[in-house]
CSV table of C-alpha atoms and ligand atoms in Angstrom, one decimal:
chain,number,residue,atom,x,y,z
A,1,MET,CA,4.8,33.1,6.6
A,2,ALA,CA,3.2,29.7,6.7
A,3,ASN,CA,1.9,28.4,10.0
A,4,LEU,CA,4.1,25.4,10.8
A,5,GLU,CA,2.4,24.4,14.0
A,6,ARG,CA,1.9,20.6,14.1
A,7,THR,CA,-1.3,18.8,15.0
A,8,ASN,CA,-1.8,15.3,16.3
A,9,PHE,CA,-4.3,12.6,15.6
A,10,GLY,CA,-7.2,12.8,18.0
A,11,SER,CA,-7.6,9.3,19.3
A,12,LYS,CA,-5.9,5.9,19.5
A,13,ILE,CA,-8.6,4.3,17.3
A,14,GLY,CA,-8.0,7.2,14.8
A,15,ILE,CA,-4.3,6.4,14.8
A,16,ILE,CA,-4.9,2.7,14.1
A,17,LEU,CA,-7.5,3.3,11.4
A,18,ALA,CA,-5.5,6.0,9.6
A,19,SER,CA,-2.4,3.8,9.6
A,20,ALA,CA,-4.4,0.7,8.5
A,21,GLY,CA,-6.0,2.9,5.9
A,22,SER,CA,-2.6,3.7,4.5
A,23,ALA,CA,-1.7,0.0,4.5
A,24,VAL,CA,-4.9,-1.4,3.1
A,25,GLY,CA,-5.1,-0.5,-0.5
A,26,LEU,CA,-4.6,-1.7,-4.1
A,27,GLY,CA,-1.7,-3.7,-2.6
A,28,ASN,CA,-4.2,-5.9,-0.8
A,29,ILE,CA,-7.0,-6.2,-3.3
A,30,TRP,CA,-5.2,-5.9,-6.6
A,31,ARG,CA,-1.6,-6.7,-6.2
A,32,PHE,CA,-1.7,-9.4,-3.5
A,33,PRO,CA,-4.3,-11.6,-5.4
A,34,TYR,CA,-2.5,-11.4,-8.7
A,35,LEU,CA,0.9,-12.3,-7.1
A,36,THR,CA,-0.8,-15.1,-5.2
A,37,GLY,CA,-2.2,-16.3,-8.5
A,38,GLU,CA,1.1,-16.1,-10.3
A,39,ASP,CA,3.3,-17.5,-7.5
A,40,GLY,CA,1.4,-20.6,-6.6
A,41,GLY,CA,-1.3,-19.7,-4.0
A,42,ALA,CA,-0.9,-21.0,-0.4
A,43,ALA,CA,2.9,-21.3,-0.6
A,44,PHE,CA,3.2,-17.6,-1.5
A,45,ILE,CA,0.9,-16.6,1.3
A,46,LEU,CA,2.9,-18.6,3.8
A,47,VAL,CA,6.2,-16.9,2.8
A,48,TYR,CA,4.3,-13.6,2.8
A,49,VAL,CA,3.1,-14.0,6.4
A,50,ILE,CA,6.6,-14.9,7.5
A,51,CYS,CA,7.9,-11.7,5.9
A,52,VAL,CA,5.1,-9.7,7.6
A,53,LEU,CA,6.1,-11.0,11.1
A,54,PHE,CA,9.9,-10.8,10.8
A,55,LEU,CA,10.4,-7.9,8.4
A,56,GLY,CA,7.2,-5.9,8.1
A,57,ILE,CA,6.3,-5.4,11.7
A,58,PRO,CA,9.8,-4.6,13.0
A,59,VAL,CA,10.5,-2.1,10.3
A,60,MET,CA,7.0,-0.5,10.8
A,61,VAL,CA,7.8,-0.1,14.5
A,62,ALA,CA,11.1,1.5,13.5
A,63,GLU,CA,9.3,4.0,11.3
A,64,PHE,CA,7.0,4.8,14.2
A,65,ILE,CA,9.9,5.4,16.5
A,66,ILE,CA,11.7,7.7,14.0
A,67,GLY,CA,8.5,9.6,13.3
A,68,ARG,CA,7.2,10.1,16.8
A,69,ARG,CA,10.6,10.9,18.3
A,70,SER,CA,11.5,13.5,15.7
A,71,ARG,CA,8.1,14.9,15.3
A,72,ALA,CA,9.1,15.8,11.8
A,73,ASN,CA,8.2,14.8,8.2
A,74,THR,CA,10.1,11.9,6.7
A,75,GLY,CA,12.4,14.2,4.7
A,76,GLN,CA,13.7,16.0,7.8
A,77,ALA,CA,13.3,13.3,10.6
A,78,TYR,CA,16.8,11.9,10.2
A,79,ALA,CA,18.4,15.4,10.4
A,80,VAL,CA,16.6,15.8,13.7
A,81,LEU,CA,17.7,12.5,15.1
A,82,ALA,CA,21.1,12.3,13.7
A,83,PRO,CA,22.5,15.9,13.4
A,84,SER,CA,26.1,14.7,13.5
A,85,ALA,CA,25.6,12.1,10.7
A,86,PRO,CA,24.0,14.1,7.8
A,87,ALA,CA,24.3,11.2,5.4
A,88,TRP,CA,21.2,9.5,7.0
A,89,LYS,CA,19.0,12.3,5.7
A,90,TRP,CA,19.2,10.7,2.2
A,91,VAL,CA,17.2,7.8,3.5
A,92,GLY,CA,14.4,10.3,4.2
A,93,MET,CA,14.9,12.1,0.9
A,94,MET,CA,14.7,8.7,-0.9
A,95,GLY,CA,11.4,8.2,1.0
A,96,VAL,CA,9.9,11.5,-0.3
A,97,LEU,CA,11.0,10.7,-3.8
A,98,ALA,CA,9.4,7.3,-3.5
A,99,ALA,CA,6.2,8.9,-2.4
A,100,PHE,CA,6.1,10.9,-5.6
A,101,LEU,CA,6.9,7.9,-7.8
A,102,ILE,CA,4.5,5.6,-6.1
A,103,LEU,CA,1.7,8.1,-6.2
A,104,GLY,CA,2.4,8.8,-9.8
A,105,TYR,CA,1.7,5.2,-10.9
A,106,TYR,CA,-0.6,4.2,-8.1
A,107,GLY,CA,-2.9,7.1,-9.1
A,108,VAL,CA,-3.3,5.5,-12.6
A,109,VAL,CA,-4.7,2.2,-11.1
A,110,ALA,CA,-6.7,4.3,-8.7
A,111,GLY,CA,-8.2,6.0,-11.7
A,112,TRP,CA,-9.1,2.6,-13.2
A,113,THR,CA,-11.0,1.7,-10.0
A,114,LEU,CA,-13.0,4.9,-10.4
A,115,GLU,CA,-13.8,4.1,-14.0
A,116,TYR,CA,-14.8,0.6,-13.1
A,117,THR,CA,-17.0,1.8,-10.3
A,118,VAL,CA,-18.8,4.1,-12.8
A,119,ALA,CA,-19.0,1.3,-15.4
A,120,SER,CA,-20.4,-1.2,-12.9
A,121,SER,CA,-23.0,1.3,-11.7
A,122,MET,CA,-24.2,1.5,-15.3
A,123,GLY,CA,-24.5,-2.2,-15.3
A,124,VAL,CA,-21.8,-2.8,-17.9
A,125,PHE,CA,-20.5,-6.0,-16.3
A,126,LEU,CA,-23.9,-7.7,-16.6
A,127,ASN,CA,-23.7,-8.1,-20.3
A,128,ASP,CA,-22.0,-10.8,-22.2
A,129,GLY,CA,-19.0,-8.8,-23.2
A,130,ASP,CA,-15.3,-9.2,-24.0
A,131,TYR,CA,-13.8,-7.7,-20.9
A,132,THR,CA,-10.2,-8.2,-22.1
A,133,ALA,CA,-11.0,-5.9,-25.0
A,134,PHE,CA,-12.9,-3.6,-22.7
A,135,PHE,CA,-9.9,-3.3,-20.3
A,136,ASN,CA,-7.4,-2.9,-23.1
A,137,ALA,CA,-9.5,-0.3,-24.9
A,138,PHE,CA,-9.9,1.6,-21.7
A,139,VAL,CA,-6.3,1.6,-20.5
A,140,SER,CA,-4.9,2.5,-23.9
A,141,HIS,CA,-7.5,5.2,-24.5
A,142,PRO,CA,-5.7,8.6,-25.2
A,143,TRP,CA,-7.5,10.5,-22.5
A,144,ARG,CA,-10.0,8.6,-20.4
A,145,PRO,CA,-7.5,7.0,-18.0
A,146,VAL,CA,-5.8,10.3,-17.6
A,147,LEU,CA,-9.1,12.0,-16.8
A,148,TYR,CA,-9.9,9.4,-14.1
A,149,MET,CA,-6.4,9.5,-12.7
A,150,VAL,CA,-6.6,13.3,-12.3
A,151,LEU,CA,-10.0,13.0,-10.7
A,152,PHE,CA,-8.6,10.6,-8.2
A,153,MET,CA,-5.7,12.9,-7.4
A,154,LEU,CA,-8.2,15.8,-6.9
A,155,LEU,CA,-10.2,13.7,-4.5
A,156,THR,CA,-7.1,13.0,-2.6
A,157,HIS,CA,-6.1,16.6,-2.7
A,158,VAL,CA,-9.4,17.8,-1.2
A,159,ILE,CA,-8.9,15.5,1.8
A,160,ILE,CA,-5.3,16.4,2.4
A,161,VAL,CA,-5.9,20.2,2.5
A,162,ARG,CA,-8.5,19.6,5.3
A,163,GLY,CA,-5.6,18.6,7.5
A,164,VAL,CA,-4.5,15.7,9.6
A,165,LYS,CA,-7.4,15.5,12.0
A,166,GLU,CA,-10.3,16.8,9.9
A,167,GLY,CA,-9.1,15.3,6.7
A,168,ILE,CA,-7.1,12.1,7.1
A,169,GLU,CA,-8.4,10.9,10.5
A,170,ARG,CA,-12.0,11.7,9.9
A,171,CYS,CA,-12.0,10.0,6.5
A,172,SER,CA,-10.3,6.9,7.7
A,173,LYS,CA,-12.8,6.5,10.6
A,174,VAL,CA,-15.7,6.5,8.1
A,175,MET,CA,-14.1,4.6,5.2
A,176,MET,CA,-12.3,1.8,7.0
A,177,PRO,CA,-15.3,0.3,8.8
A,178,MET,CA,-17.2,0.6,5.5
A,179,LEU,CA,-14.5,-1.2,3.7
A,180,LEU,CA,-14.4,-4.0,6.3
A,181,LEU,CA,-18.1,-4.5,6.1
A,182,ILE,CA,-18.1,-4.6,2.3
A,183,ILE,CA,-15.4,-7.1,2.1
A,184,CYS,CA,-17.1,-9.4,4.6
A,185,VAL,CA,-20.3,-9.3,2.5
A,186,LEU,CA,-18.4,-10.1,-0.6
A,187,VAL,CA,-16.6,-13.1,1.0
A,188,VAL,CA,-19.9,-14.6,1.9
A,189,CYS,CA,-21.3,-14.1,-1.6
A,190,SER,CA,-18.1,-15.5,-3.2
A,191,LEU,CA,-18.0,-18.6,-0.9
A,192,SER,CA,-21.5,-19.5,-1.9
A,193,LEU,CA,-20.5,-20.0,-5.6
A,194,PRO,CA,-20.2,-23.5,-6.9
A,195,GLY,CA,-16.4,-23.5,-7.5
A,196,ALA,CA,-15.6,-22.2,-4.0
A,197,ALA,CA,-13.9,-25.4,-2.8
A,198,ASP,CA,-11.2,-25.3,-5.5
A,199,GLY,CA,-10.6,-21.6,-4.7
A,200,LEU,CA,-10.2,-22.4,-1.0
A,201,LYS,CA,-7.8,-25.3,-1.8
A,202,PHE,CA,-5.7,-23.0,-3.9
A,203,LEU,CA,-5.5,-20.5,-1.0
A,204,LEU,CA,-5.0,-23.0,1.8
A,205,GLN,CA,-3.0,-26.0,0.5
A,206,PRO,CA,0.7,-25.0,0.0
A,207,ASP,CA,2.8,-26.6,-2.7
A,208,PHE,CA,6.3,-26.0,-1.4
A,209,SER,CA,8.0,-26.8,-4.7
A,210,LYS,CA,6.7,-23.5,-5.9
A,211,ILE,CA,9.0,-21.4,-3.7
A,212,ASP,CA,11.9,-20.0,-5.5
A,213,GLY,CA,13.9,-16.7,-5.7
A,214,LYS,CA,11.1,-14.9,-7.6
A,215,VAL,CA,8.6,-16.0,-5.0
A,216,LEU,CA,10.8,-14.7,-2.2
A,217,LEU,CA,11.5,-11.4,-3.8
A,218,ASP,CA,7.8,-11.0,-4.8
A,219,ALA,CA,6.7,-11.8,-1.2
A,220,MET,CA,9.2,-9.4,0.3
A,221,GLY,CA,8.4,-6.6,-2.1
A,222,GLN,CA,4.7,-7.2,-1.5
A,223,THR,CA,5.2,-7.1,2.3
A,224,PHE,CA,6.8,-3.6,2.2
A,225,PHE,CA,4.3,-2.4,-0.4
A,226,SER,CA,1.2,-3.6,1.3
A,227,MET,CA,2.2,-2.5,4.8
A,228,SER,CA,3.3,1.0,3.5
A,229,VAL,CA,6.7,0.3,4.9
A,230,GLY,CA,10.2,1.2,3.7
A,231,MET,CA,9.9,4.8,2.6
A,232,GLY,CA,8.6,6.7,5.7
A,233,CYS,CA,5.0,6.8,4.9
A,234,LEU,CA,4.1,5.6,8.4
A,235,CYS,CA,7.0,7.6,9.8
A,236,THR,CA,5.1,10.8,8.7
A,237,TYR,CA,1.9,9.5,10.2
A,238,ALA,CA,3.7,8.6,13.4
A,239,SER,CA,4.9,12.2,13.7
A,240,TYR,CA,1.2,12.9,14.5
A,241,PHE,CA,0.8,10.1,17.0
A,242,THR,CA,0.0,11.0,20.6
A,243,ASN,CA,2.6,10.3,23.3
A,244,ASP,CA,0.5,7.6,24.9
A,245,ALA,CA,0.1,5.5,21.7
A,246,ASN,CA,1.5,2.0,22.1
A,247,LEU,CA,3.8,1.6,19.0
A,248,MET,CA,4.2,-2.2,19.1
A,249,LYS,CA,0.5,-2.7,19.6
A,250,THR,CA,-0.4,-0.3,16.8
A,251,ALA,CA,2.0,-2.0,14.4
A,252,GLY,CA,0.5,-5.4,15.4
A,253,SER,CA,-3.0,-4.2,14.8
A,254,VAL,CA,-2.2,-2.6,11.5
A,255,ALA,CA,-0.4,-5.7,10.3
A,256,LEU,CA,-3.3,-7.9,11.4
A,257,ILE,CA,-5.9,-5.7,9.6
A,258,ASP,CA,-3.7,-5.5,6.5
A,259,THR,CA,-3.0,-9.2,6.2
A,260,THR,CA,-6.6,-10.1,7.0
A,261,VAL,CA,-7.9,-7.8,4.2
A,262,ALA,CA,-5.4,-9.3,1.7
A,263,VAL,CA,-6.4,-12.8,2.6
A,264,LEU,CA,-10.1,-11.9,2.5
A,265,ALA,CA,-9.6,-10.4,-0.9
A,266,GLY,CA,-8.2,-13.7,-1.9
A,267,PHE,CA,-11.3,-15.4,-0.5
A,268,VAL,CA,-13.5,-13.1,-2.6
A,269,ILE,CA,-11.5,-13.4,-5.8
A,270,PHE,CA,-10.3,-17.0,-6.1
A,271,PRO,CA,-13.6,-18.9,-5.4
A,272,ALA,CA,-15.2,-16.6,-7.9
A,273,VAL,CA,-12.5,-17.3,-10.5
A,274,PHE,CA,-12.5,-21.0,-10.0
A,275,SER,CA,-16.3,-21.1,-10.3
A,276,VAL,CA,-16.1,-20.1,-13.9
A,277,PRO,CA,-14.5,-22.8,-16.1
A,278,GLY,CA,-11.8,-21.5,-18.4
A,279,LEU,CA,-10.7,-18.5,-16.4
A,280,SER,CA,-7.1,-18.6,-15.1
A,281,VAL,CA,-5.7,-17.5,-11.8
A,282,ASP,CA,-2.5,-16.3,-13.2
A,283,ALA,CA,-3.9,-13.4,-15.2
A,284,GLY,CA,-1.4,-11.0,-13.7
A,285,PRO,CA,-2.3,-7.3,-13.1
A,286,GLY,CA,-5.5,-7.8,-15.1
A,287,LEU,CA,-6.9,-10.2,-12.6
A,288,VAL,CA,-9.4,-7.8,-10.9
A,289,PHE,CA,-10.1,-5.8,-14.0
A,290,VAL,CA,-10.5,-8.5,-16.6
A,291,THR,CA,-11.1,-11.8,-14.9
A,292,LEU,CA,-13.5,-10.5,-12.3
A,293,PRO,CA,-15.9,-8.8,-14.7
A,294,ASN,CA,-16.2,-12.1,-16.4
A,295,VAL,CA,-17.1,-13.7,-13.1
A,296,PHE,CA,-19.7,-11.1,-12.4
A,297,HIS,CA,-21.8,-12.0,-15.4
A,298,LEU,CA,-21.0,-15.7,-15.7
A,299,ALA,CA,-21.4,-16.7,-12.1
A,300,PHE,CA,-24.4,-14.5,-11.4
A,301,GLY,CA,-26.0,-14.7,-14.8
A,302,ASP,CA,-29.3,-16.2,-13.4
A,303,VAL,CA,-29.7,-13.5,-10.8
A,304,PRO,CA,-28.4,-10.3,-12.5
A,305,TRP,CA,-29.2,-8.0,-9.7
A,306,VAL,CA,-26.8,-9.9,-7.4
A,307,GLY,CA,-24.1,-9.6,-10.0
A,308,TYR,CA,-24.9,-5.9,-10.2
A,309,ILE,CA,-24.6,-5.3,-6.5
A,310,PHE,CA,-21.5,-7.6,-6.2
A,311,SER,CA,-19.6,-5.7,-8.9
A,312,LEU,CA,-20.6,-2.3,-7.7
A,313,MET,CA,-19.6,-3.2,-4.1
A,314,PHE,CA,-16.4,-4.7,-5.2
A,315,TYR,CA,-15.2,-1.6,-7.2
A,316,LEU,CA,-16.4,0.7,-4.5
A,317,LEU,CA,-14.4,-1.3,-2.0
A,318,LEU,CA,-11.3,-0.8,-4.2
A,319,VAL,CA,-11.9,3.0,-4.4
A,320,LEU,CA,-12.3,3.3,-0.6
A,321,ALA,CA,-9.2,1.3,0.1
A,322,THR,CA,-7.2,3.1,-2.6
A,323,LEU,CA,-8.2,6.6,-1.3
A,324,THR,CA,-7.0,6.0,2.2
A,325,SER,CA,-3.7,4.9,0.7
A,326,THR,CA,-3.3,7.8,-1.7
A,327,ILE,CA,-3.9,10.3,1.0
A,328,SER,CA,-1.0,8.7,3.1
A,329,LEU,CA,1.4,8.9,0.1
A,330,HIS,CA,0.3,12.5,-0.6
A,331,GLU,CA,0.8,13.4,3.1
A,332,VAL,CA,4.4,12.3,3.0
A,333,ALA,CA,5.2,14.7,0.2
A,334,THR,CA,2.9,17.5,1.3
A,335,ALA,CA,4.3,17.5,4.9
A,336,TYR,CA,7.8,17.6,3.5
A,337,VAL,CA,7.1,20.5,1.1
A,338,HIS,CA,5.1,22.4,3.7
A,339,GLU,CA,7.7,22.2,6.4
A,340,ARG,CA,10.9,22.2,4.4
A,341,PHE,CA,10.0,25.2,2.2
A,342,ARG,CA,7.8,26.9,4.7
A,343,VAL,CA,4.8,27.4,2.4
A,344,THR,CA,1.2,26.9,3.5
A,345,ARG,CA,-0.1,23.4,3.6
A,346,ARG,CA,-2.6,24.2,0.9
A,347,ARG,CA,0.1,25.5,-1.4
A,348,ALA,CA,2.3,22.4,-0.7
A,349,ALA,CA,-0.6,20.2,-1.5
A,350,VAL,CA,-1.1,22.0,-4.9
A,351,VAL,CA,2.6,21.4,-5.7
A,352,VAL,CA,2.4,17.7,-4.8
A,353,THR,CA,-0.9,17.1,-6.7
A,354,SER,CA,0.5,18.8,-9.8
A,355,VAL,CA,3.8,17.0,-9.9
A,356,CYS,CA,2.1,13.6,-9.3
A,357,ALA,CA,-0.6,14.3,-11.8
A,358,VAL,CA,2.1,15.0,-14.5
A,359,LEU,CA,4.0,11.9,-13.6
A,360,GLY,CA,0.6,10.1,-13.6
A,361,VAL,CA,-0.1,11.3,-17.2
A,362,PHE,CA,3.1,9.6,-18.4
A,363,CYS,CA,2.3,6.4,-16.5
A,364,ALA,CA,-1.3,6.4,-17.7
A,365,LEU,CA,-0.3,6.8,-21.3
A,366,SER,CA,2.3,4.1,-21.1
A,367,PHE,CA,-0.5,1.6,-21.8
A,368,GLY,CA,-1.4,3.4,-25.0
A,369,LEU,CA,0.3,6.3,-26.8
A,370,LEU,CA,3.6,5.9,-24.9
A,371,SER,CA,3.7,2.1,-24.8
A,372,ASP,CA,6.8,2.1,-27.0
A,373,VAL,CA,8.8,4.3,-24.6
A,374,ARG,CA,10.8,1.7,-22.7
A,375,VAL,CA,13.5,2.0,-20.1
A,376,PHE,CA,15.4,-1.3,-19.5
A,377,GLY,CA,12.6,-2.9,-21.5
A,378,LEU,CA,10.0,-1.7,-19.1
A,379,THR,CA,7.2,0.8,-19.8
A,380,LEU,CA,7.1,3.9,-17.6
A,381,PHE,CA,4.4,2.4,-15.4
A,382,ASP,CA,6.2,-0.9,-14.9
A,383,LEU,CA,9.4,1.0,-14.3
A,384,CYS,CA,7.9,3.0,-11.4
A,385,ASP,CA,6.4,-0.2,-9.9
A,386,PHE,CA,9.7,-2.0,-10.2
A,387,VAL,CA,12.0,0.7,-9.0
A,388,THR,CA,9.8,1.5,-6.0
A,389,ALA,CA,8.4,-1.9,-4.8
A,390,LYS,CA,11.4,-4.1,-5.7
A,391,LEU,CA,14.3,-1.7,-5.1
A,392,MET,CA,13.5,1.5,-3.1
A,393,LEU,CA,11.2,0.0,-0.5
A,394,PRO,CA,13.4,-3.1,0.5
A,395,LEU,CA,16.5,-0.9,0.4
A,396,GLY,CA,14.7,1.8,2.5
A,397,GLY,CA,13.5,-0.9,4.9
A,398,MET,CA,16.9,-2.2,5.4
A,399,LEU,CA,18.4,1.2,6.0
A,400,ILE,CA,15.6,2.1,8.5
A,401,ALA,CA,16.3,-1.1,10.4
A,402,VAL,CA,20.0,-0.4,10.4
A,403,PHE,CA,19.4,3.2,11.5
A,404,THR,CA,17.1,2.2,14.4
A,405,GLY,CA,19.0,-1.0,15.4
A,406,TRP,CA,22.6,0.2,15.1
A,407,TYR,CA,22.8,4.0,15.0
A,408,LEU,CA,20.0,5.3,17.2
A,409,ASP,CA,20.7,5.5,20.9
A,410,ARG,CA,19.2,2.3,22.6
A,411,ARG,CA,17.7,4.5,25.3
A,412,ILE,CA,15.7,6.4,22.7
A,413,VAL,CA,14.4,3.2,21.1
A,414,TYR,CA,13.5,1.9,24.6
A,415,ASP,CA,11.7,5.1,25.6
A,416,GLU,CA,9.7,5.2,22.4
A,417,VAL,CA,8.7,1.5,22.5
A,418,THR,CA,7.8,1.6,26.2
A,419,ASN,CA,6.5,5.2,26.4
A,420,CYS,CA,9.3,6.0,28.8
A,421,GLY,CA,9.0,2.9,30.8
A,422,LYS,CA,5.2,3.0,31.2
A,423,LEU,CA,4.6,0.0,29.1
A,424,ARG,CA,6.0,-3.5,29.7
A,425,ILE,CA,7.5,-4.9,26.5
A,426,PRO,CA,8.8,-8.4,27.3
A,427,PHE,CA,10.4,-9.0,23.9
A,428,PHE,CA,12.4,-5.8,23.5
A,429,LYS,CA,15.7,-7.6,23.2
A,430,PHE,CA,14.3,-9.9,20.5
A,431,TYR,CA,13.0,-6.8,18.7
A,432,ILE,CA,16.4,-5.2,18.6
A,433,PHE,CA,17.9,-8.5,17.4
A,434,LEU,CA,15.4,-8.6,14.5
A,435,LEU,CA,16.3,-5.0,13.6
A,436,LYS,CA,20.1,-5.4,13.9
A,437,PHE,CA,20.5,-8.8,12.2
A,438,VAL,CA,17.5,-10.5,10.8
A,439,ALA,CA,15.9,-7.7,8.8
A,440,PRO,CA,19.1,-6.4,7.1
A,441,ILE,CA,20.6,-9.9,6.4
A,442,ALA,CA,17.3,-11.3,5.1
A,443,ILE,CA,16.7,-8.3,2.8
A,444,ALA,CA,20.4,-8.3,1.6
A,445,SER,CA,20.4,-12.0,0.8
A,446,ILE,CA,17.2,-11.9,-1.1
A,447,PHE,CA,18.6,-9.0,-3.2
A,448,ILE,CA,21.9,-10.8,-3.8
A,449,ASN,CA,20.1,-14.0,-4.7
A,450,GLU,CA,18.1,-12.0,-7.3
A,451,LEU,CA,21.2,-10.4,-8.8
A,452,PHE,CA,23.0,-13.7,-9.4
A,453,ARG,CA,20.1,-15.6,-10.7
B,501,LIG,N1,0.1,0.1,1.2
B,501,LIG,C1,-0.7,0.6,0.2
B,501,LIG,C2,-1.4,-0.5,-0.5
B,501,LIG,O1,-1.3,-1.6,-0.1
B,501,LIG,C3,0.0,1.5,-0.7
B,501,LIG,C4,0.9,2.5,-0.1
B,501,LIG,C5,0.5,3.5,0.7
B,501,LIG,C6,2.3,2.4,0.0
B,501,LIG,N2,1.6,4.1,1.2
B,501,LIG,C7,2.7,3.5,0.8
B,501,LIG,C8,3.2,1.5,-0.5
B,501,LIG,C9,4.1,3.6,1.1
B,501,LIG,C10,4.6,1.7,-0.2
B,501,LIG,C11,5.0,2.7,0.6
B,501,LIG,O2,-2.0,-0.3,-1.5
């Protein structure tokens, strides 16, 4: 019989760094910059920040409440809190499914970051090369992306089997400060490049005419994705929070760290891109894998060792950020399998790693061998991204808001947010208003707007 005893995180700083580790990831350094590039720069960032404040933070707190109150994994938390309304449990099940799907395709890009770290450590990006061809050749290769994806999954696996405190918390406490340090160094390097002013203008001067339905949906999807909100990822982490953790403050800190890292990633990437004539900001998903390698050797051509260090640090940064996110996705699924089927944590982790790796193989090959396999015109990789970030997360976020705002006993919500009256939370009523009305209506209207476009 598996030991189902639950542990908690050891400290408040551990709680914040683990949650921030989940939030900060490819979403900040890969997805955010390319969406910003495609969707018009500062205007997109402005909409994004509004979404973080009024959708992201309230839903994150709701996930914290559900997780800490139920002390259960996402898949079972709703059954604990709403025993008489079993339909809610499907929100949790959708979350567990989303964890598998996201990890499946996220692991592919995670693998790319590993490959690029290896490549930059060998000085590949210092040469005058065709990096578009390099990227295309790599992602469509019949086995290399698969190999790196599997390696990344194994790395994640090793941390997960060590447990919540020794694995997740310990790693986050080492990796998050490193990540913050690296990104600050990179910002300074990037801002000293000749084209920096144009990059800053792009990031800071909004052009409101750029805001349309696509920008709104992109910004909302990105909010959920980047903050790890909408499928119970942070709900699972919150089930390991101590009783004295301040949920509002934790959510605020995580949101602040997450948004700061995303914007800083913009400050690294755009000045660099603008400093090289002919490179375009709207390169899409290839931005950090194609455009940046060009920057490394063109912008730092005179002092190659700076380019070498810059590129190595950048991809190492991506690996660190990605790893703290993959472990959080893995934990959602592992905690569910472990507690639902009463198998040991180690065995649950093996199941999750295997399933995600298989899914990952299909996603990885969808850039090469399987590029002709299309569902609704999308490759398997794009399908996973679309279904999770654009549909499941906003829908999950809406249901989580409705569950906490309308269904859950107000007393429970109050007790969790104030730690049974110990904390003074002056804007509690406003918070409930956001959950009951603002979040569900905003999400629904952006959806509907998208359907009838
Ligand atoms: N937030 C992470 C990122 O920005 C990815 C991630 C981790 C995630 N857990 C999640 C996304 C849960 C959605 C849901 O890269």
